Coordinates of C-alpha atoms and ligand atoms in Angstrom, one line a residue:
M1 CA 0.0 0.0 0.0
C2 CA 1.4 3.3 -1.1
G3 CA 4.5 3.4 -3.2
I4 CA 7.9 5.0 -2.7
V5 CA 10.5 5.8 -5.3
G6 CA 13.8 7.8 -5.1
Y7 CA 16.6 8.7 -7.5
I8 CA 20.1 10.2 -7.0
G9 CA 22.6 10.5 -9.9
T10 CA 23.4 12.4 -13.0
Q11 CA 20.0 12.8 -14.6
Q12 CA 17.1 15.1 -13.7
A13 CA 15.2 13.3 -11.0
A14 CA 11.6 14.5 -11.6
P15 CA 10.9 12.6 -14.9
L16 CA 12.4 9.4 -13.4
L17 CA 10.4 9.7 -10.2
L18 CA 7.2 10.2 -12.2
E19 CA 7.9 7.2 -14.3
G20 CA 8.6 5.2 -11.2
L21 CA 5.4 6.4 -9.6
T22 CA 3.3 5.4 -12.6
R23 CA 4.7 1.9 -12.3
L24 CA 3.8 1.8 -8.6
E25 CA 0.4 3.3 -8.8
H26 CA -1.4 0.0 -8.2
R27 CA -0.1 0.3 -4.6
G28 CA -2.2 3.4 -3.9
Y29 CA -3.6 6.0 -6.2
D30 CA -5.5 8.7 -4.3
S31 CA -2.7 11.3 -4.4
A32 CA 0.9 11.6 -5.4
G33 CA 3.9 13.8 -4.9
V34 CA 7.6 14.4 -5.5
A35 CA 10.4 16.3 -3.8
V36 CA 13.7 17.2 -5.4
V37 CA 16.9 18.7 -3.9
G38 CA 18.3 21.4 -6.2
G39 CA 20.3 24.6 -5.9
S40 CA 17.5 26.4 -4.1
G41 CA 17.0 23.6 -1.5
V42 CA 14.1 21.1 -1.3
R43 CA 11.1 21.7 -3.6
V44 CA 7.9 19.7 -3.2
A45 CA 5.0 19.2 -5.7
K46 CA 2.1 17.1 -4.6
Q47 CA -1.6 16.8 -5.2
A48 CA -4.7 14.7 -4.9
G49 CA -5.5 12.5 -7.9
R50 CA -3.4 10.3 -10.2
V51 CA 0.3 10.5 -11.1
R52 CA -0.7 11.8 -14.5
D53 CA -2.4 14.8 -12.8
L54 CA 0.8 15.5 -10.8
S55 CA 2.8 15.2 -14.0
E56 CA 0.6 17.7 -15.9
G57 CA 0.7 20.2 -13.0
L58 CA 4.5 20.0 -12.4
P59 CA 6.3 23.3 -12.9
K60 CA 8.6 23.4 -16.0
R61 CA 11.6 24.2 -13.9
F62 CA 11.6 21.5 -11.3
G63 CA 15.3 20.7 -11.5
G64 CA 17.4 18.6 -9.2
K65 CA 19.3 15.3 -9.5
I66 CA 18.2 13.9 -6.2
G67 CA 14.6 13.3 -5.4
I68 CA 11.9 11.1 -3.7
G69 CA 8.3 10.4 -4.7
H70 CA 5.2 8.8 -3.3
T71 CA 1.8 7.5 -4.4
R72 CA -0.7 7.3 -1.6
W73 CA -3.5 5.2 -0.2
A74 CA -5.0 7.3 2.6
T75 CA -4.9 6.0 6.2
H76 CA -4.7 9.3 8.2
G77 CA -6.8 12.1 6.8
P78 CA -8.6 12.3 3.4
A79 CA -7.0 12.2 0.0
N80 CA -6.3 15.8 -0.6
D81 CA -3.3 18.0 -1.7
V82 CA -2.1 18.7 1.8
N83 CA -2.2 15.1 3.0
A84 CA -0.3 13.9 0.0
H85 CA 3.4 13.0 0.5
P86 CA 6.2 14.2 0.6
H87 CA 5.8 15.9 4.0
S88 CA 8.1 18.8 5.1
D89 CA 9.0 20.7 8.2
E90 CA 7.9 24.4 8.5
A91 CA 11.1 25.7 6.9
G92 CA 10.8 23.3 4.0
R93 CA 14.3 21.9 4.4
V94 CA 13.3 18.3 5.0
A95 CA 11.1 16.0 2.8
V96 CA 9.8 12.6 3.9
V97 CA 7.9 9.9 2.1
H98 CA 6.5 7.1 4.2
N99 CA 4.6 3.8 3.9
G100 CA 3.1 2.2 7.0
I101 CA 1.4 3.6 10.1
I102 CA 2.8 5.5 13.0
D103 CA 0.7 4.3 15.9
N104 CA 1.7 7.0 18.4
A105 CA 1.2 9.8 15.8
S106 CA -1.5 11.6 18.0
A107 CA 0.8 11.8 21.0
L108 CA 3.7 13.0 18.8
R109 CA 1.5 15.6 17.0
A110 CA 0.4 16.9 20.4
E111 CA 4.0 17.1 21.7
L112 CA 5.1 19.0 18.5
A113 CA 2.2 21.4 18.8
D114 CA 3.0 22.1 22.4
A115 CA 6.6 22.9 21.3
G116 CA 5.1 25.5 18.9
V117 CA 5.3 23.5 15.7
T118 CA 2.5 24.2 13.2
L119 CA 1.3 20.9 11.6
S120 CA -0.2 21.4 8.2
S121 CA -1.7 18.0 7.4
D122 CA -3.8 15.4 9.1
T123 CA -1.3 12.6 8.5
D124 CA 0.8 10.5 10.8
T125 CA 3.9 10.9 8.5
E126 CA 4.2 14.7 8.9
V127 CA 5.6 14.2 12.5
L128 CA 8.6 12.4 11.0
A129 CA 9.5 15.5 8.9
H130 CA 9.3 17.7 12.0
L131 CA 11.3 15.3 14.2
V132 CA 14.1 15.0 11.6
A133 CA 14.2 18.8 11.2
R134 CA 14.3 19.4 15.0
S135 CA 17.3 17.1 15.6
D136 CA 20.7 18.7 15.8
A137 CA 22.7 15.5 15.4
D138 CA 25.7 16.0 13.1
T139 CA 24.6 13.6 10.3
L140 CA 21.4 13.0 8.5
E141 CA 21.6 9.3 9.4
K142 CA 21.6 10.1 13.1
R143 CA 18.8 12.6 12.7
V144 CA 16.6 10.1 10.9
A145 CA 17.5 7.4 13.4
E146 CA 16.6 9.7 16.3
A147 CA 13.3 10.5 14.7
L148 CA 12.5 6.8 14.0
G149 CA 13.5 6.0 17.6
R150 CA 10.5 8.2 18.7
I151 CA 7.9 6.4 16.6
E152 CA 5.9 3.2 17.3
G153 CA 4.6 1.5 14.2
T154 CA 5.7 0.4 10.8
Y155 CA 7.6 2.2 8.1
G156 CA 9.3 2.2 4.8
V157 CA 10.7 5.7 4.7
A158 CA 12.9 7.9 2.5
V159 CA 14.2 11.3 3.6
V160 CA 16.1 14.1 1.8
H161 CA 17.4 17.2 3.6
A162 CA 18.7 20.5 2.1
D163 CA 21.6 20.5 4.5
F164 CA 22.8 17.1 3.3
P165 CA 22.2 17.5 -0.5
D166 CA 24.3 14.5 -1.5
R167 CA 22.2 11.7 -0.1
I168 CA 18.9 10.0 0.4
V169 CA 18.4 8.2 3.7
V170 CA 16.0 5.3 3.8
A171 CA 14.9 2.8 6.5
R172 CA 12.6 -0.1 6.8
N173 CA 10.5 -1.6 9.5
G174 CA 7.6 -3.7 8.3
S175 CA 7.2 -2.0 4.9
P176 CA 9.4 -3.1 2.0
L177 CA 12.3 -1.0 0.7
I178 CA 14.9 -1.8 -1.9
V179 CA 18.0 0.0 -3.2
G180 CA 18.7 -0.3 -6.9
V181 CA 22.3 0.1 -8.3
G182 CA 23.0 1.9 -11.5
A183 CA 26.1 3.4 -13.1
Q184 CA 26.9 6.6 -11.1
E185 CA 23.2 6.6 -10.1
M186 CA 21.1 4.9 -7.5
Y187 CA 17.4 4.2 -7.0
V188 CA 15.3 3.5 -4.0
A189 CA 11.8 2.0 -4.1
S190 CA 9.2 0.1 -2.2
D191 CA 8.8 -2.3 -5.1
L192 CA 10.9 -3.7 -7.9
A193 CA 8.3 -2.5 -10.4
A194 CA 9.5 1.1 -10.0
V195 CA 13.1 0.5 -10.9
I196 CA 13.1 -2.6 -13.1
R197 CA 13.4 -0.6 -16.3
Y198 CA 16.7 0.9 -15.0
T199 CA 18.4 -1.8 -13.0
T200 CA 18.1 -5.4 -12.0
T201 CA 20.8 -5.1 -9.3
V202 CA 19.1 -4.5 -6.0
A203 CA 19.5 -4.9 -2.3
H204 CA 16.5 -5.6 -0.1
L205 CA 16.7 -3.9 3.3
D206 CA 15.7 -5.9 6.3
D207 CA 13.4 -4.7 9.1
G208 CA 15.4 -2.5 11.4
E209 CA 17.8 -1.5 8.7
M210 CA 18.8 1.9 7.3
A211 CA 20.7 2.9 4.2
T212 CA 22.6 6.0 3.1
V213 CA 22.2 6.2 -0.7
T214 CA 24.5 8.5 -2.7
A215 CA 25.1 8.7 -6.4
G216 CA 28.2 6.4 -6.0
G217 CA 26.7 3.6 -3.9
F218 CA 25.1 2.8 -0.6
T219 CA 25.9 1.8 2.9
T220 CA 23.7 0.1 5.4
Y221 CA 23.3 0.1 9.2
R222 CA 21.2 -1.6 11.8
L223 CA 19.0 0.8 13.8
G224 CA 19.5 0.1 17.5
A225 CA 19.1 1.7 20.9
S226 CA 22.9 2.2 21.1
G227 CA 23.1 3.9 17.7
L228 CA 23.9 2.8 14.1
A229 CA 25.9 -0.4 13.6
A230 CA 27.2 -1.0 10.0
T231 CA 25.8 -4.1 8.2
D232 CA 27.2 -5.8 5.2
R233 CA 24.2 -5.8 2.8
R234 CA 25.2 -6.4 -0.8
A235 CA 23.1 -5.8 -4.0
K236 CA 22.3 -8.9 -6.0
E237 CA 21.2 -9.5 -9.6
V238 CA 17.4 -10.4 -9.7
D239 CA 16.3 -12.8 -12.3
V240 CA 13.2 -11.1 -13.8
D241 CA 12.2 -10.1 -17.2
P242 CA 11.4 -6.3 -17.2
E243 CA 8.8 -7.0 -19.9
S244 CA 6.7 -9.0 -17.3
Y245 CA 6.0 -5.6 -15.7
D246 CA 4.3 -4.2 -18.8
A247 CA 0.7 -4.8 -20.0
G248 CA 2.0 -5.3 -23.6
D249 CA -0.9 -5.4 -26.1
H250 CA -3.6 -5.9 -23.5
E251 CA -6.0 -3.1 -22.6
S252 CA -5.3 -3.7 -18.9
F253 CA -3.0 -5.6 -16.6
M254 CA -6.0 -7.7 -15.4
H255 CA -6.6 -8.8 -18.9
K256 CA -3.0 -9.7 -19.4
E257 CA -2.9 -11.6 -16.1
L258 CA -6.1 -13.5 -16.9
M259 CA -4.7 -14.6 -20.3
E260 CA -1.3 -15.5 -18.8
Q261 CA -2.8 -18.2 -16.6
P262 CA -2.1 -21.3 -18.7
A263 CA 1.6 -20.4 -18.9
R264 CA 1.8 -19.4 -15.2
A265 CA -0.1 -22.5 -14.1
E266 CA 2.5 -24.6 -16.0
A267 CA 5.3 -22.7 -14.2
V268 CA 4.0 -23.5 -10.7
L269 CA 3.6 -27.2 -11.6
R270 CA 6.9 -27.5 -13.4
G271 CA 9.3 -30.0 -11.7
R272 CA 6.9 -30.5 -8.8
L273 CA 4.9 -33.5 -10.1
D274 CA 6.2 -37.0 -9.5
E275 CA 4.3 -39.1 -12.0
R276 CA 6.0 -42.3 -11.1
F277 CA 4.9 -42.3 -7.4
G278 CA 1.8 -40.2 -8.0
T279 CA 2.7 -37.5 -5.6
G280 CA 3.9 -33.9 -5.3
H281 CA 7.6 -33.1 -5.1
L282 CA 7.7 -30.0 -2.9
G283 CA 11.3 -29.7 -1.7
G284 CA 10.8 -26.2 -0.4
L285 CA 8.5 -27.4 2.4
N286 CA 11.6 -28.4 4.4
L287 CA 9.6 -31.3 5.8
D288 CA 10.5 -35.0 5.3
A289 CA 8.0 -37.8 5.0
R290 CA 8.1 -38.6 8.7
E291 CA 7.4 -34.9 9.6
L292 CA 4.6 -34.8 7.0
R293 CA 3.1 -37.9 8.6
A294 CA 3.2 -36.3 12.0
I295 CA 0.9 -33.5 11.0
R296 CA -2.5 -33.9 12.8
R297 CA -4.2 -30.7 11.6
V298 CA -3.7 -28.0 9.0
K299 CA -4.6 -24.3 9.5
I300 CA -4.5 -22.0 6.5
L301 CA -4.2 -18.2 7.0
G302 CA -4.8 -15.6 4.3
C303 CA -6.8 -12.5 3.6
G304 CA -9.5 -11.7 1.0
S305 CA -9.2 -13.9 -2.1
A306 CA -6.2 -15.7 -0.6
Y307 CA -8.4 -16.7 2.3
Y308 CA -11.1 -18.0 -0.1
V309 CA -8.4 -20.0 -2.0
G310 CA -7.3 -21.2 1.5
Q311 CA -10.8 -22.6 1.9
M312 CA -10.5 -24.5 -1.4
G313 CA -7.1 -25.7 -0.1
A314 CA -8.5 -26.9 3.2
S315 CA -11.1 -28.9 1.4
L316 CA -8.5 -30.5 -0.9
I317 CA -6.3 -31.4 2.2
E318 CA -9.3 -32.9 4.0
E319 CA -10.4 -34.9 1.0
L320 CA -7.1 -36.2 -0.2
A321 CA -5.1 -36.5 3.0
R322 CA -7.9 -36.9 5.5
I323 CA -6.3 -34.4 7.8
P324 CA -8.7 -32.0 9.5
A325 CA -8.0 -28.6 7.8
D326 CA -9.6 -25.2 7.8
A327 CA -8.9 -21.7 6.6
E328 CA -9.3 -18.5 8.7
A329 CA -9.0 -14.9 7.8
A330 CA -5.5 -14.0 8.9
S331 CA -6.8 -10.5 9.9
E332 CA -8.8 -12.0 12.7
F333 CA -6.5 -14.8 13.8
R334 CA -4.2 -13.2 16.3
Y335 CA -6.9 -11.2 18.0
R336 CA -8.6 -14.3 19.4
N337 CA -5.5 -15.6 21.3
P338 CA -5.3 -18.7 19.1
I339 CA -4.3 -22.1 20.4
I340 CA -1.1 -23.1 18.6
E341 CA -0.7 -26.9 18.6
P342 CA 2.7 -28.5 17.9
D343 CA 1.4 -31.0 15.4
T344 CA -0.6 -28.5 13.4
L345 CA 0.9 -27.3 10.1
Y346 CA 0.1 -23.6 9.6
V347 CA 0.0 -22.4 6.0
A348 CA 0.3 -18.6 5.2
V349 CA -1.1 -17.7 1.7
S350 CA -0.2 -14.4 0.1
Q351 CA 0.5 -13.2 -3.4
S352 CA 2.4 -10.1 -2.3
G353 CA 4.0 -11.7 0.7
E354 CA 3.6 -8.2 2.3
T355 CA 0.0 -8.4 3.7
I356 CA 0.5 -7.2 7.2
D357 CA -2.4 -9.1 8.7
T358 CA -1.0 -12.4 7.3
L359 CA 2.5 -11.5 8.3
L360 CA 1.4 -10.7 11.9
A361 CA -0.5 -14.0 12.0
V362 CA 2.7 -15.8 11.0
Q363 CA 4.6 -14.0 13.7
E364 CA 1.9 -15.0 16.3
V365 CA 2.3 -18.7 15.3
H366 CA 6.0 -18.4 15.6
R367 CA 5.9 -16.6 18.9
K368 CA 4.0 -19.6 20.3
G369 CA 6.4 -22.1 18.8
G370 CA 4.3 -23.3 15.8
R371 CA 5.6 -24.2 12.3
V372 CA 4.5 -22.2 9.3
I373 CA 4.9 -22.8 5.6
G374 CA 4.1 -20.1 3.0
L375 CA 2.4 -20.1 -0.4
V376 CA 3.8 -16.8 -1.6
N377 CA 4.3 -15.3 -5.0
V378 CA 6.9 -12.5 -4.4
V379 CA 10.3 -14.0 -3.8
G380 CA 12.1 -12.5 -0.9
S381 CA 9.0 -10.8 0.5
A382 CA 8.4 -10.4 4.2
I383 CA 6.2 -13.4 4.6
A384 CA 8.5 -15.5 2.4
R385 CA 11.4 -14.6 4.6
E386 CA 9.5 -15.2 7.9
V387 CA 8.2 -18.7 7.2
D388 CA 9.9 -22.0 7.8
G389 CA 9.6 -23.3 4.2
G390 CA 7.0 -23.2 1.5
I391 CA 6.0 -23.1 -2.2
Y392 CA 6.8 -20.2 -4.4
L393 CA 3.9 -19.6 -6.8
H394 CA 5.8 -18.5 -9.9
A395 CA 2.9 -16.4 -11.1
G396 CA 5.1 -13.6 -12.2
P397 CA 4.4 -10.0 -11.2
E398 CA 0.8 -9.3 -10.6
V399 CA -0.1 -5.6 -11.1
A400 CA -3.9 -5.5 -11.3
V401 CA -5.4 -5.0 -7.9
A402 CA -7.8 -7.8 -8.5
S403 CA -5.8 -11.0 -8.1
T404 CA -6.3 -13.7 -10.7
K405 CA -3.2 -15.7 -11.8
A406 CA -1.7 -15.7 -8.4
L407 CA -4.9 -17.2 -6.9
T408 CA -5.0 -19.9 -9.6
N409 CA -1.4 -20.8 -8.7
M410 CA -2.3 -20.8 -5.0
Y411 CA -4.9 -23.4 -5.7
L412 CA -2.5 -25.6 -7.7
A413 CA 0.1 -25.3 -4.9
F414 CA -2.5 -26.5 -2.5
A415 CA -3.4 -29.4 -4.7
M416 CA 0.2 -30.5 -4.9
L417 CA 0.5 -30.1 -1.1
A418 CA -2.7 -32.1 -0.5
V419 CA -1.5 -34.9 -2.8
Q420 CA 1.9 -35.1 -1.1
L421 CA 0.2 -35.1 2.4
G422 CA -2.2 -37.7 1.1
R423 CA 0.5 -40.0 -0.3
V424 CA 2.4 -40.2 3.0
R425 CA -0.9 -41.4 4.4
D426 CA -3.7 -43.4 2.8
L427 CA -4.1 -41.9 -0.7
S428 CA -3.4 -44.8 -3.0
I429 CA -0.8 -44.6 -5.8
A430 CA -3.6 -45.0 -8.3
D431 CA -5.4 -42.0 -6.9
G432 CA -2.2 -40.1 -6.7
K433 CA -1.5 -40.8 -10.3
R434 CA -5.0 -39.9 -11.3
L435 CA -4.6 -36.5 -9.6
I436 CA -1.2 -35.8 -11.0
E437 CA -2.6 -36.5 -14.5
G438 CA -5.5 -34.1 -13.7
L439 CA -3.1 -31.4 -12.6
T440 CA -1.0 -31.8 -15.7
A441 CA -4.1 -31.2 -17.9
I442 CA -5.2 -28.1 -16.0
P443 CA -3.1 -25.4 -17.8
G444 CA -4.5 -26.5 -21.2
Q445 CA -8.1 -26.6 -19.7
I446 CA -7.7 -23.1 -18.3
G447 CA -6.8 -22.1 -21.9
E448 CA -10.0 -23.7 -23.1
V449 CA -12.1 -21.6 -20.7
L450 CA -10.3 -18.4 -21.6
A451 CA -10.9 -19.1 -25.3
T452 CA -14.7 -18.6 -24.5
E453 CA -14.0 -15.0 -23.5
D454 CA -16.4 -13.5 -26.1
A455 CA -19.4 -15.7 -24.9
L456 CA -18.5 -14.9 -21.3
A457 CA -18.4 -11.1 -22.1
E458 CA -22.0 -11.2 -23.4
I459 CA -23.2 -12.8 -20.2
A460 CA -21.1 -10.3 -18.1
H461 CA -22.8 -7.4 -19.8
E462 CA -26.2 -8.7 -18.8
L463 CA -25.1 -9.4 -15.2
A464 CA -23.5 -5.9 -14.9
A465 CA -27.0 -4.4 -15.3
A466 CA -28.1 -5.8 -12.0
E467 CA -27.5 -3.7 -8.8
S468 CA -27.3 -6.9 -6.7
L469 CA -26.4 -10.5 -7.3
F470 CA -26.0 -13.8 -5.6
F471 CA -23.1 -16.2 -6.1
V472 CA -24.0 -19.7 -4.8
G473 CA -22.3 -23.0 -4.4
R474 CA -22.1 -26.0 -2.1
V475 CA -19.1 -27.7 -0.3
R476 CA -16.3 -27.6 -2.9
G477 CA -18.3 -25.0 -4.9
F478 CA -18.8 -22.6 -2.0
P479 CA -15.3 -21.1 -1.9
V480 CA -15.6 -20.8 -5.7
A481 CA -18.8 -18.7 -5.2
R482 CA -17.1 -16.6 -2.5
E483 CA -14.2 -15.8 -4.7
G484 CA -16.5 -15.2 -7.7
A485 CA -18.5 -12.7 -5.6
Q486 CA -15.4 -11.0 -4.3
K487 CA -13.9 -10.5 -7.7
F488 CA -17.3 -9.2 -9.1
K489 CA -17.9 -6.6 -6.3
E490 CA -14.2 -5.5 -6.2
I491 CA -14.1 -4.2 -9.8
S492 CA -17.8 -3.8 -10.9
Y493 CA -18.9 -2.2 -7.6
R494 CA -22.1 -4.2 -7.7
H495 CA -23.4 -5.8 -4.5
A496 CA -22.4 -9.5 -5.0
E497 CA -23.2 -11.8 -2.1
A498 CA -21.9 -15.4 -1.8
Y499 CA -24.1 -18.0 -0.1
Q500 CA -24.2 -21.7 0.3
T501 CA -26.8 -22.9 -2.1
S502 CA -28.2 -25.1 0.6
E503 CA -28.7 -22.1 2.9
L504 CA -30.8 -20.0 0.5
K505 CA -34.1 -21.3 1.7
H506 CA -33.1 -20.5 5.3
G507 CA -33.4 -16.7 4.6
P508 CA -31.9 -15.1 1.6
L509 CA -34.4 -16.6 -0.8
A510 CA -36.6 -13.7 0.3
L511 CA -34.3 -11.5 -1.8
I512 CA -34.6 -13.5 -5.0
S513 CA -36.6 -11.7 -7.7
T514 CA -36.5 -10.9 -11.4
E515 CA -34.1 -8.1 -10.5
V516 CA -31.6 -10.2 -8.6
P517 CA -29.6 -12.6 -10.7
T518 CA -27.9 -15.7 -9.3
V519 CA -24.6 -17.2 -10.5
A520 CA -24.7 -20.8 -9.4
V521 CA -21.6 -23.1 -9.3
V522 CA -22.9 -26.6 -10.1
P523 CA -20.1 -29.2 -10.7
D524 CA -20.9 -32.6 -11.9
D525 CA -20.3 -34.3 -8.5
E526 CA -22.2 -36.1 -5.8
L527 CA -24.3 -33.0 -5.0
V528 CA -25.5 -32.3 -8.5
E529 CA -29.1 -33.3 -7.9
R530 CA -29.4 -31.3 -4.8
N531 CA -27.8 -28.3 -6.6
V532 CA -30.2 -28.6 -9.5
A533 CA -33.2 -28.8 -7.1
A534 CA -32.1 -25.5 -5.6
L535 CA -31.9 -23.9 -9.1
H536 CA -35.6 -24.8 -9.5
E537 CA -36.4 -23.0 -6.3
I538 CA -34.6 -19.9 -7.6
A539 CA -36.2 -20.1 -11.0
A540 CA -39.7 -20.6 -9.5
R541 CA -39.3 -17.2 -7.9
G542 CA -38.3 -15.5 -11.2
G543 CA -34.6 -15.3 -10.3
P544 CA -32.4 -15.1 -13.5
L545 CA -29.8 -17.8 -13.4
T546 CA -26.3 -18.2 -14.8
V547 CA -25.0 -21.7 -14.1
V548 CA -21.3 -22.5 -14.2
T549 CA -21.2 -26.3 -14.7
H550 CA -20.0 -29.3 -16.7
A551 CA -21.4 -30.4 -20.1
S552 CA -22.5 -33.7 -18.5
V553 CA -24.9 -32.0 -16.1
D554 CA -28.5 -32.3 -17.2
L555 CA -30.5 -29.2 -16.2
G556 CA -33.7 -30.8 -17.4
D557 CA -36.5 -28.3 -18.0
L558 CA -34.4 -25.4 -16.7
Q559 CA -32.1 -25.8 -19.7
G560 CA -33.9 -23.2 -21.9
A561 CA -34.3 -20.7 -19.0
V562 CA -30.8 -20.3 -17.8
R563 CA -27.5 -19.0 -19.1
R564 CA -25.1 -21.9 -19.1
I565 CA -21.3 -21.8 -18.9
D566 CA -19.7 -25.2 -19.3
V567 CA -16.1 -25.7 -18.2
P568 CA -13.9 -28.7 -19.0
K569 CA -14.2 -31.5 -16.5
S570 CA -11.2 -32.3 -14.3
E571 CA -10.8 -34.9 -11.5
R572 CA -13.7 -34.0 -9.1
E573 CA -11.3 -32.8 -6.4
L574 CA -9.7 -30.4 -8.9
D575 CA -12.8 -29.0 -10.4
P576 CA -12.9 -25.8 -8.3
I577 CA -10.1 -24.1 -10.1
L578 CA -11.7 -24.6 -13.6
L579 CA -15.0 -23.3 -12.2
T580 CA -13.3 -20.2 -10.9
I581 CA -11.8 -19.1 -14.2
P582 CA -15.0 -18.1 -15.9
L583 CA -16.1 -16.1 -12.8
Q584 CA -12.9 -14.0 -13.1
V585 CA -13.7 -13.3 -16.8
L586 CA -17.3 -12.4 -16.0
S587 CA -16.0 -9.9 -13.4
Y588 CA -13.6 -8.4 -15.8
H589 CA -16.1 -7.9 -18.6
A590 CA -18.8 -6.6 -16.2
A591 CA -16.4 -3.9 -15.0
L592 CA -15.3 -3.2 -18.5
S593 CA -18.9 -2.7 -19.7
L594 CA -19.5 -0.3 -16.7
G595 CA -16.5 1.7 -17.8
H596 CA -14.5 1.2 -14.6
D597 CA -10.8 1.5 -14.1
I598 CA -10.2 -2.2 -13.9
D599 CA -6.7 -2.3 -12.7
K600 CA -7.2 0.3 -10.0
P601 CA -10.7 -0.2 -8.4
R602 CA -11.9 2.6 -6.2
N603 CA -10.8 2.7 -2.5
L604 CA -8.5 -0.3 -2.9
A605 CA -4.8 -0.9 -3.5
K606 CA -2.5 -3.8 -4.1
S607 CA -0.6 -5.2 -1.1
V608 CA -2.4 -4.2 2.1
T609 CA 0.6 -3.3 4.3
V610 CA -1.5 -1.6 7.1
E611 CA -3.7 -3.3 9.6
Ligands
F6R701 C1 -8.8 -9.7 -4.3 C2 -7.5 -9.4 -3.8 C3 -7.4 -9.3 -2.3 C4 -6.1 -10.0 -1.9 C5 -5.8 -9.9 -0.4 C6 -4.6 -10.6 0.1 O1 -8.7 -9.8 -5.7 O2 -6.6 -9.2 -4.5 O3 -8.5 -9.8 -1.6 O4 -6.3 -11.4 -2.2 O5 -5.6 -8.5 -0.1 O6 -3.4 -10.2 -0.6 P1 -2.1 -11.1 -0.7 O7 -2.4 -12.3 -1.4 O8 -1.1 -10.2 -1.4 O9 -1.8 -11.4 0.7

């Protein structure tokens, strides 16, 4: 949430900062700003709105070869010009950009006000600018360390100061920060996306670490009560294709990410399927067969869509390994003083690897001595570094706020984990092989669903006309419905409610009418007759129906009255992922037909790094 970029070198900073901010905009997009250090000191330009608005309004002469920039997702105070970052002291000699939350901001604001400081914004970040400005330590590093020593909370922070015009000082505690190395120029950023066009040599700061960045290089320190102790952090080459951060010929990142799914699904499965023994081959778990057998319970922790995929994963693990498994919203977990059992395997699921609620849940498990593995997409992210082992998702960079390809790969990772857990127990080799064959076919089958995009777009246009919709499913189909509703509401802004099909008649059926369509998930499995009976109950009340199903399902006399979406059949345990794909495409086209900004839905941001 929120994006930070910085540049120091031989070129004019402002254009590079704006370009970096554009690439970070998915992390927060309600306001943006830049500060440059030039001959006349520190100059700041910031305003509510998108980076392009900032760019258009930027004075022609905004010169300086050192600068920092920020794109914001508001936490303290509304999205307006004043609350936009960078924040400065009264004399305008310091500029600060900050991601994270300062928990004791109110107390610090009061203290500063008592000392005669006039605060100009409603933000927590502004206190940092004043604290740095009021320090009289002899180096900028010490001034920043002193200021950070006063705050409680999380930060990724970058600071420039007119009195130290040859450096940017950055620090990290709970919010990512990287330093990128160029030739006589250096970059700082909260995300690789901001700098990947310029350098692939980067250093990831650790929590509690600070760096001085000059045009010629960087040095790092550990922030501690007794001052700054040098650390030996080196920059490393990252193995990524800069093109993967571009939308290419697609009209949006979400469209690109939807269409990439067959290739990315192949990537997560590659080298991890053992056809001979009908099992998964997940070396990164750091658990041998004996340890896998000792697991008595699995608890999956994730937020939003990752939580819903966690529910799909729990059902796979129960079915295939017969281990009790459930998923819980990571945001709630640590607040109920959870009981951590030694023979429970905890699984943290996160695309970004930065979601603070999930990270804190992992830390809660660790604090109580539990073992956690991660299903994470971003290599080297906070959650990836915190867990005891795991499965990287290999989905490639995901830029659209609405997650698609990463979720698909989370599902496939769960399927491999469930097969591996099953095969050290009672899942037969024949069943193992059946599932491995099923998994091998999934990337191609996802491609088959995506090839029906035009037909799905037509259905989506009709659904988009409704103010309110139900998404329903049972057992394996229910998390599919939850994820379908989540995606739909997130980008179309329609009210989409997920319900168990079996529960409709216990209340929500009262809402069914000709105005309220239902999207029903009806796989060809042991519940198909019960599901079809429920469709009759909806149709009898005039509710328009879209049924996501398999060609083998006979809808009887409902056939002519419903919109039907057939997906390829997989092994019954693996059906959920193929049933999910058309729901993603429906959401995308519903939002498109409503004219929404698909990649940056209102009020949201990618990577939720605040509680
Ligand atoms: C929905 C969506 C969010 C995320 C959630 C967790 O499309 O993107 O619900 O799934 O914020 O994010 P990660 O997976 O980064 O932990």
